[in-house]
mmCIF file of C-alpha atoms in Angstrom:
data_model
loop_
_atom_site.group_PDB
_atom_site.id
_atom_site.type_symbol
_atom_site.label_atom_id
_atom_site.label_comp_id
_atom_site.label_asym_id
_atom_site.label_seq_id
_atom_site.Cartn_x
_atom_site.Cartn_y
_atom_site.Cartn_z
ATOM 1 C CA MET D 845 -9.271 -9.229 47.521
ATOM 2 C CA LEU D 846 -10.860 -8.383 50.989
ATOM 3 C CA CYS D 847 -10.128 -4.335 51.386
ATOM 4 C CA HIS D 848 -10.199 -2.454 54.767
ATOM 5 C CA PRO D 849 -13.916 -2.120 55.886
ATOM 6 C CA LEU D 850 -15.939 1.052 55.343
ATOM 7 C CA VAL D 851 -17.559 2.242 58.442
ATOM 8 C CA GLU D 852 -20.542 4.862 58.452
ATOM 9 C CA THR D 853 -21.900 5.693 61.569
ATOM 10 C CA LYS D 854 -25.871 6.420 61.500
ATOM 11 C CA LYS D 855 -28.578 7.407 64.056
ATOM 12 C CA GLY D 856 -29.457 3.617 64.813
ATOM 13 C CA GLY D 857 -25.672 2.426 65.250
ATOM 14 C CA VAL D 858 -22.867 1.513 63.021
ATOM 15 C CA LEU D 859 -23.016 0.179 59.594
ATOM 16 C CA LEU D 860 -20.239 -1.751 58.121
ATOM 17 C CA VAL D 861 -19.713 -1.858 54.867
ATOM 18 C CA LEU D 862 -16.982 -4.375 53.407
ATOM 19 C CA GLY D 863 -15.549 -3.329 50.245
ATOM 20 C CA PHE D 864 -14.148 -5.725 47.674
ATOM 21 C CA LYS D 865 -11.716 -4.183 45.347
ATOM 22 C CA ASN D 866 -9.757 -6.219 42.378
ATOM 23 C CA ASN D 867 -6.372 -5.696 42.400
ATOM 24 C CA LYS D 868 -5.670 -7.798 39.722
ATOM 25 C CA PRO D 869 -3.240 -5.876 37.199
ATOM 26 C CA GLU D 870 -4.621 -5.021 33.952
ATOM 27 C CA PRO D 871 -3.303 -7.270 31.027
ATOM 28 C CA LYS D 872 0.010 -6.123 29.286
ATOM 29 C CA LYS D 873 -0.526 -5.245 25.783
ATOM 30 C CA PRO D 874 2.008 -5.334 23.237
ATOM 31 C CA VAL D 875 3.903 -2.643 21.868
ATOM 32 C CA ILE D 876 2.918 -1.774 18.299
ATOM 33 C CA GLY D 877 4.972 0.044 15.692
ATOM 34 C CA VAL D 878 4.325 0.916 12.201
ATOM 35 C CA THR D 879 6.874 1.603 9.399
ATOM 36 C CA PHE D 880 5.986 3.546 6.233
ATOM 37 C CA SER D 881 7.921 3.145 3.001
ATOM 38 C CA GLY D 882 8.981 5.279 0.269
ATOM 39 C CA GLY D 883 7.287 5.327 -2.996
ATOM 40 C CA GLY D 884 6.314 9.007 -3.930
ATOM 41 C CA LEU D 885 2.708 9.508 -4.364
ATOM 42 C CA LYS D 886 1.841 5.683 -4.148
ATOM 43 C CA GLY D 887 2.178 6.725 -0.310
ATOM 44 C CA ALA D 888 -1.337 7.254 -0.745
ATOM 45 C CA ALA D 889 -1.754 3.536 -0.040
ATOM 46 C CA HIS D 890 -0.597 4.070 3.650
ATOM 47 C CA ILE D 891 -3.437 6.234 4.069
ATOM 48 C CA GLY D 892 -5.808 3.209 3.163
ATOM 49 C CA VAL D 893 -3.626 0.960 5.639
ATOM 50 C CA ILE D 894 -3.734 3.656 8.628
ATOM 51 C CA LYS D 895 -7.914 3.720 7.854
ATOM 52 C CA VAL D 896 -8.481 0.011 8.483
ATOM 53 C CA LEU D 897 -6.127 0.167 11.267
ATOM 54 C CA GLU D 898 -7.970 2.544 12.784
ATOM 55 C CA GLU D 899 -11.312 1.014 12.272
ATOM 56 C CA TYR D 900 -10.378 -2.115 14.005
ATOM 57 C CA GLY D 901 -8.828 -0.253 16.760
ATOM 58 C CA VAL D 902 -5.346 -1.553 16.453
ATOM 59 C CA PRO D 903 -2.893 0.878 18.545
ATOM 60 C CA ILE D 904 0.138 2.534 16.807
ATOM 61 C CA HIS D 905 2.523 3.292 19.641
ATOM 62 C CA MET D 906 5.505 4.402 17.409
ATOM 63 C CA VAL D 907 6.197 5.047 13.918
ATOM 64 C CA SER D 908 9.132 5.515 11.244
ATOM 65 C CA GLY D 909 9.316 6.274 7.574
ATOM 66 C CA THR D 910 11.718 6.884 4.540
ATOM 67 C CA SER D 911 10.545 9.417 1.975
ATOM 68 C CA ILE D 912 7.031 9.714 1.658
ATOM 69 C CA GLY D 913 6.644 7.551 4.335
ATOM 70 C CA SER D 914 8.674 9.932 6.716
ATOM 71 C CA ALA D 915 5.958 12.553 5.728
ATOM 72 C CA ILE D 916 3.092 10.105 6.657
ATOM 73 C CA ALA D 917 4.878 9.158 9.709
ATOM 74 C CA ALA D 918 5.466 12.598 11.045
ATOM 75 C CA LEU D 919 1.735 13.228 9.837
ATOM 76 C CA TYR D 920 0.636 10.489 12.243
ATOM 77 C CA ALA D 921 2.923 11.486 15.215
ATOM 78 C CA SER D 922 1.605 15.124 15.270
ATOM 79 C CA GLY D 923 -1.713 13.873 15.413
ATOM 80 C CA TYR D 924 -3.101 13.356 12.034
ATOM 81 C CA ASN D 925 -5.874 10.714 11.360
ATOM 82 C CA TRP D 926 -6.563 8.929 8.040
ATOM 83 C CA ARG D 927 -9.303 11.076 7.248
ATOM 84 C CA GLN D 928 -7.245 14.284 7.490
ATOM 85 C CA MET D 929 -4.368 12.774 5.460
ATOM 86 C CA ASP D 930 -6.956 11.874 2.770
ATOM 87 C CA ILE D 931 -7.824 15.275 2.839
ATOM 88 C CA LEU D 932 -4.100 16.623 2.185
ATOM 89 C CA PHE D 933 -3.338 14.127 -0.273
ATOM 90 C CA THR D 934 -6.451 14.766 -2.325
ATOM 91 C CA LYS D 935 -7.027 18.617 -1.920
ATOM 92 C CA PHE D 936 -3.439 19.910 -2.103
ATOM 93 C CA PRO D 937 -2.169 20.970 -5.292
ATOM 94 C CA VAL D 938 0.971 18.715 -5.482
ATOM 95 C CA GLU D 939 2.073 20.127 -8.962
ATOM 96 C CA ASP D 940 2.955 23.463 -6.978
ATOM 97 C CA MET D 941 5.585 21.687 -5.198
ATOM 98 C CA LEU D 942 6.863 19.932 -8.389
ATOM 99 C CA LYS D 943 7.970 23.087 -10.170
ATOM 100 C CA ILE D 944 11.201 22.110 -11.890
ATOM 101 C CA ARG D 945 13.922 24.786 -11.229
ATOM 102 C CA PRO D 946 16.981 22.814 -12.532
ATOM 103 C CA SER D 947 20.147 23.620 -10.465
ATOM 104 C CA ARG D 948 23.712 21.645 -10.510
ATOM 105 C CA MET D 949 22.028 19.430 -7.713
ATOM 106 C CA GLY D 950 18.697 18.743 -8.825
ATOM 107 C CA LEU D 951 15.456 19.827 -10.708
ATOM 108 C CA ILE D 952 13.067 20.441 -8.153
ATOM 109 C CA PRO D 953 13.964 22.560 -4.837
ATOM 110 C CA ALA D 954 10.734 21.321 -3.120
ATOM 111 C CA THR D 955 10.762 24.516 -1.019
ATOM 112 C CA GLN D 956 7.041 24.574 -0.638
ATOM 113 C CA TYR D 957 7.243 20.974 0.627
ATOM 114 C CA ILE D 958 9.011 21.442 3.511
ATOM 115 C CA GLU D 959 6.965 24.459 4.535
ATOM 116 C CA LEU D 960 3.800 22.126 3.958
ATOM 117 C CA ILE D 961 5.216 19.749 6.665
ATOM 118 C CA ARG D 962 6.072 22.285 8.770
ATOM 119 C CA VAL D 963 2.482 23.843 8.953
ATOM 120 C CA CYS D 964 0.898 20.258 9.133
ATOM 121 C CA THR D 965 3.024 19.046 12.024
ATOM 122 C CA LYS D 966 2.357 22.334 13.791
ATOM 123 C CA GLY D 967 6.153 23.152 13.846
ATOM 124 C CA LEU D 968 7.029 20.062 16.571
ATOM 125 C CA LYS D 969 10.364 18.934 16.354
ATOM 126 C CA ILE D 970 10.786 14.904 16.491
ATOM 127 C CA GLU D 971 11.093 14.520 20.179
ATOM 128 C CA GLU D 972 8.055 16.766 20.792
ATOM 129 C CA MET D 973 5.793 14.407 18.708
ATOM 130 C CA SER D 974 3.050 12.367 20.555
ATOM 131 C CA ILE D 975 4.498 8.943 19.828
ATOM 132 C CA PRO D 976 8.569 8.109 19.100
ATOM 133 C CA LEU D 977 9.228 9.184 15.690
ATOM 134 C CA ARG D 978 12.375 7.982 13.610
ATOM 135 C CA ILE D 979 12.889 9.262 10.110
ATOM 136 C CA VAL D 980 15.561 7.572 7.656
ATOM 137 C CA ALA D 981 17.725 9.638 5.127
ATOM 138 C CA VAL D 982 21.294 9.095 3.457
ATOM 139 C CA ASP D 983 24.493 10.942 3.790
ATOM 140 C CA LEU D 984 25.869 11.393 0.648
ATOM 141 C CA VAL D 985 29.392 12.361 1.829
ATOM 142 C CA GLN D 986 30.154 9.619 4.326
ATOM 143 C CA TRP D 987 28.104 6.773 2.280
ATOM 144 C CA ARG D 988 25.854 6.004 5.495
ATOM 145 C CA LYS D 989 22.436 5.947 6.873
ATOM 146 C CA VAL D 990 21.165 8.768 9.247
ATOM 147 C CA VAL D 991 18.192 8.216 11.459
ATOM 148 C CA PHE D 992 16.802 11.226 12.666
ATOM 149 C CA ASP D 993 15.360 10.820 16.490
ATOM 150 C CA LYS D 994 15.328 14.746 17.330
ATOM 151 C CA GLY D 995 15.347 18.028 15.733
ATOM 152 C CA ASP D 996 13.358 19.619 12.877
ATOM 153 C CA THR D 997 10.640 17.555 11.461
ATOM 154 C CA ALA D 998 10.138 18.850 8.520
ATOM 155 C CA SER D 999 13.910 19.367 7.420
ATOM 156 C CA ALA D 1000 14.212 15.307 8.436
ATOM 157 C CA VAL D 1001 11.137 14.742 5.999
ATOM 158 C CA ARG D 1002 12.447 17.006 3.238
ATOM 159 C CA ALA D 1003 15.814 15.071 3.534
ATOM 160 C CA SER D 1004 14.432 11.703 3.419
ATOM 161 C CA SER D 1005 12.328 12.700 0.147
ATOM 162 C CA ALA D 1006 14.994 13.958 -1.670
ATOM 163 C CA ILE D 1007 15.203 11.640 -4.656
ATOM 164 C CA PRO D 1008 18.532 12.172 -6.166
ATOM 165 C CA ALA D 1009 18.788 14.078 -9.268
ATOM 166 C CA ILE D 1010 15.060 14.794 -8.928
ATOM 167 C CA PHE D 1011 15.073 17.048 -5.427
ATOM 168 C CA THR D 1012 18.095 18.829 -4.618
ATOM 169 C CA PRO D 1013 19.789 17.109 -1.705
ATOM 170 C CA VAL D 1014 19.803 18.659 1.549
ATOM 171 C CA LYS D 1015 22.961 20.264 3.216
ATOM 172 C CA MET D 1016 22.912 19.755 7.249
ATOM 173 C CA GLY D 1017 25.878 20.427 8.742
ATOM 174 C CA ASP D 1018 28.674 18.251 7.117
ATOM 175 C CA MET D 1019 26.251 16.182 5.531
ATOM 176 C CA LEU D 1020 24.474 16.115 2.184
ATOM 177 C CA LEU D 1021 21.403 14.210 2.671
ATOM 178 C CA ALA D 1022 19.685 12.478 0.177
ATOM 179 C CA ASP D 1023 16.304 9.778 -0.172
ATOM 180 C CA GLY D 1024 16.574 7.070 2.626
ATOM 181 C CA TYR D 1025 15.317 4.776 -0.282
ATOM 182 C CA LEU D 1026 18.744 4.215 -0.857
ATOM 183 C CA MET D 1027 19.705 2.257 1.960
ATOM 184 C CA ASP D 1028 16.947 1.466 4.083
ATOM 185 C CA ASN D 1029 13.473 1.895 2.295
ATOM 186 C CA CYS D 1030 11.381 -0.034 4.997
ATOM 187 C CA PRO D 1031 13.282 0.897 8.445
ATOM 188 C CA THR D 1032 11.383 -1.581 10.943
ATOM 189 C CA GLU D 1033 14.804 -2.078 12.674
ATOM 190 C CA GLU D 1034 14.468 1.453 14.281
ATOM 191 C CA LEU D 1035 11.110 0.343 15.669
ATOM 192 C CA TYR D 1036 12.620 -2.997 17.248
ATOM 193 C CA LYS D 1037 15.582 -1.036 19.179
ATOM 194 C CA LEU D 1038 12.628 1.341 20.270
ATOM 195 C CA GLY D 1039 10.961 -1.509 21.938
ATOM 196 C CA ALA D 1040 7.999 -2.447 19.589
ATOM 197 C CA ASP D 1041 6.732 -6.015 20.340
ATOM 198 C CA LEU D 1042 5.270 -6.189 16.961
ATOM 199 C CA VAL D 1043 6.405 -4.353 14.124
ATOM 200 C CA LEU D 1044 4.082 -3.549 11.012
ATOM 201 C CA ALA D 1045 5.423 -2.587 7.618
ATOM 202 C CA VAL D 1046 3.630 -1.461 4.562
ATOM 203 C CA ASP D 1047 5.752 -1.635 1.759
ATOM 204 C CA LEU D 1048 5.270 0.273 -1.508
ATOM 205 C CA PHE D 1049 7.548 -1.714 -3.561
ATOM 206 C CA PHE D 1050 6.130 -3.377 -6.722
ATOM 207 C CA PRO D 1051 8.458 -5.139 -9.322
ATOM 208 C CA SER D 1052 6.849 -3.489 -12.647
ATOM 209 C CA TYR D 1053 8.137 -4.624 -15.857
ATOM 210 C CA GLU D 1054 6.497 -1.776 -17.877
ATOM 211 C CA GLU D 1055 8.963 0.678 -19.565
ATOM 212 C CA PRO D 1056 9.148 3.832 -17.276
ATOM 213 C CA LYS D 1057 7.596 6.932 -19.033
ATOM 214 C CA HIS D 1058 9.308 9.912 -17.725
ATOM 215 C CA ILE D 1059 12.462 11.156 -15.813
ATOM 216 C CA PHE D 1060 10.867 10.560 -12.531
ATOM 217 C CA ASP D 1061 10.124 6.710 -13.088
ATOM 218 C CA VAL D 1062 13.438 6.227 -14.661
ATOM 219 C CA VAL D 1063 15.320 7.594 -11.599
ATOM 220 C CA MET D 1064 12.904 5.219 -9.471
ATOM 221 C CA ARG D 1065 13.315 2.074 -11.546
ATOM 222 C CA SER D 1066 16.969 2.604 -11.331
ATOM 223 C CA ILE D 1067 17.185 3.082 -7.595
ATOM 224 C CA ASP D 1068 14.918 -0.220 -7.213
ATOM 225 C CA VAL D 1069 17.170 -2.373 -9.413
ATOM 226 C CA ALA D 1070 19.991 -0.990 -7.925
ATOM 227 C CA THR D 1071 18.774 -1.424 -4.269
ATOM 228 C CA LEU D 1072 16.943 -4.875 -5.206
ATOM 229 C CA PRO D 1073 19.866 -7.366 -3.901
ATOM 230 C CA GLY D 1074 19.715 -5.940 -0.143
ATOM 231 C CA ARG D 1075 15.661 -5.720 -0.296
ATOM 232 C CA ASN D 1076 14.843 -7.969 3.059
ATOM 233 C CA VAL D 1077 11.913 -6.335 4.980
ATOM 234 C CA LYS D 1078 12.047 -7.977 8.345
ATOM 235 C CA ALA D 1079 8.675 -6.983 10.249
ATOM 236 C CA ASP D 1080 5.858 -9.310 12.057
ATOM 237 C CA TRP D 1081 3.161 -8.036 9.457
ATOM 238 C CA ILE D 1082 3.881 -6.865 6.233
ATOM 239 C CA VAL D 1083 1.382 -5.382 3.727
ATOM 240 C CA THR D 1084 2.553 -4.936 -0.125
ATOM 241 C CA PRO D 1085 -0.263 -2.751 -1.166
ATOM 242 C CA ILE D 1086 0.665 -1.842 -4.733
ATOM 243 C CA ASN D 1087 -0.345 -4.425 -7.242
ATOM 244 C CA LYS D 1088 0.686 -3.012 -10.521
ATOM 245 C CA TYR D 1089 2.564 -0.317 -12.232
ATOM 246 C CA VAL D 1090 2.049 3.284 -10.701
ATOM 247 C CA SER D 1091 4.243 6.524 -11.540
ATOM 248 C CA VAL D 1092 5.452 7.632 -8.657
ATOM 249 C CA MET D 1093 4.096 11.088 -9.592
ATOM 250 C CA ASP D 1094 0.828 10.513 -10.996
ATOM 251 C CA LYS D 1095 -1.319 12.429 -8.982
ATOM 252 C CA LYS D 1096 -4.528 11.008 -10.535
ATOM 253 C CA MET D 1097 -3.720 7.539 -9.132
ATOM 254 C CA ILE D 1098 -3.757 8.880 -5.424
ATOM 255 C CA PRO D 1099 -7.157 7.202 -5.122
ATOM 256 C CA GLU D 1100 -6.515 4.220 -6.407
ATOM 257 C CA CYS D 1101 -3.592 3.593 -4.431
ATOM 258 C CA GLN D 1102 -5.449 4.795 -1.294
ATOM 259 C CA ARG D 1103 -7.932 2.164 -2.266
ATOM 260 C CA MET D 1104 -5.493 -0.728 -2.836
ATOM 261 C CA GLY D 1105 -3.833 -0.060 0.345
ATOM 262 C CA GLU D 1106 -7.090 -0.089 2.333
ATOM 263 C CA GLU D 1107 -7.888 -3.725 0.401
ATOM 264 C CA ALA D 1108 -4.535 -4.810 1.088
ATOM 265 C CA ALA D 1109 -4.894 -4.458 5.000
ATOM 266 C CA ARG D 1110 -8.214 -5.762 5.213
ATOM 267 C CA ALA D 1111 -7.072 -8.705 3.074
ATOM 268 C CA LYS D 1112 -4.451 -9.546 6.189
ATOM 269 C CA ILE D 1113 -6.426 -7.862 9.448
ATOM 270 C CA ASP D 1114 -7.418 -11.100 10.507
ATOM 271 C CA GLU D 1115 -3.909 -11.902 10.933
ATOM 272 C CA LEU D 1116 -2.467 -9.405 12.555
ATOM 273 C CA LEU D 1117 -5.527 -9.437 15.056
ATOM 274 C CA THR D 1118 -4.498 -13.040 15.829
ATOM 275 C CA LEU D 1119 -0.869 -11.660 16.095
ATOM 276 C CA ILE D 1120 -1.496 -9.135 18.828
ATOM 277 C CA GLU D 1121 -3.855 -11.721 20.753
ATOM 278 C CA ASN D 1122 -1.071 -14.026 20.496
ATOM 279 C CA LYS D 1123 1.371 -11.642 21.692
ATOM 280 C CA THR D 1124 -0.906 -10.206 24.338
ATOM 281 C CA LYS D 1125 -0.899 -13.901 25.769
ATOM 282 C CA GLU D 1126 2.655 -14.399 25.736
ATOM 283 C CA LEU D 1127 3.395 -10.927 27.407
ATOM 284 C CA ASN D 1128 1.064 -12.062 30.160
ATOM 285 C CA THR D 1129 2.716 -15.156 30.559
ATOM 286 C CA ASN D 1130 6.051 -14.028 30.336
ATOM 287 C CA PRO D 1131 5.882 -10.586 31.774
ATOM 288 C CA LYS D 1132 9.713 -9.849 31.378
ATOM 289 C CA LYS D 1133 8.941 -10.006 27.983
ATOM 290 C CA PHE D 1134 6.975 -6.923 27.747
ATOM 291 C CA GLY D 1135 7.900 -3.981 25.258
ATOM 292 C CA ARG D 1136 9.112 -0.584 26.771
ATOM 293 C CA ILE D 1137 9.283 2.162 24.696
ATOM 294 C CA ASN D 1138 12.584 3.684 24.480
ATOM 295 C CA GLN D 1139 12.283 7.378 23.708
#
């Protein structure tokens, strides 16, 4: 497009410089959200997936999560990259957070866990994060799913991670909150509500037939069995990285789970890049379909 001429006066006369400016708008790009599911320390697989997304330059505009997935989502929304998460998972003494102190409500109070999340997320509230964040828990009093979209991040993560009978539930007002795994272990719907054009889901579920080895696994297997009929993850791109039995609290398996996450993401990255390319074309052909982030 021809712009107004730039006029420059010089000793010999007037020099007209015709300026040309490309006013063509930048192509619209899809809004991408990622959901991280629960699964105890198997959540290290999420780090492997994030590593691949970062390597290929796939942007993440919003996140949601349940249980350990809520911690990953909160860390990412507060600015952590995969390397920082890797250090946190591999260097932090997880056993210190899992000290058993039995009470009427559970075996582990997890006081250190909530403080760890608060420190790592810089004390930010959910609404103060760099990108939209949604965290899912379950209210045992009203039998309903609770979606945190504001408030104290660490408390929301702690509530979302309260595996029944293992971790004590979190009292919050009139609610008694437990692990979101019970009702929505892969909360992709929350990202569509926020305006995501593409939702990516990292689902840690694996139907192992090995006999559970201790109480953690007995509880988690029981939850898996009870929730199996309602399992139906809806997303545009789904990665299921866990391909063998892994105990939910086995710290020794953290590197292996991270490797499984990376390998699963690499195996499907071409599919994702094609999805993004096609969605970009669609949005620029039909601009009204362009996703808008609703905080």
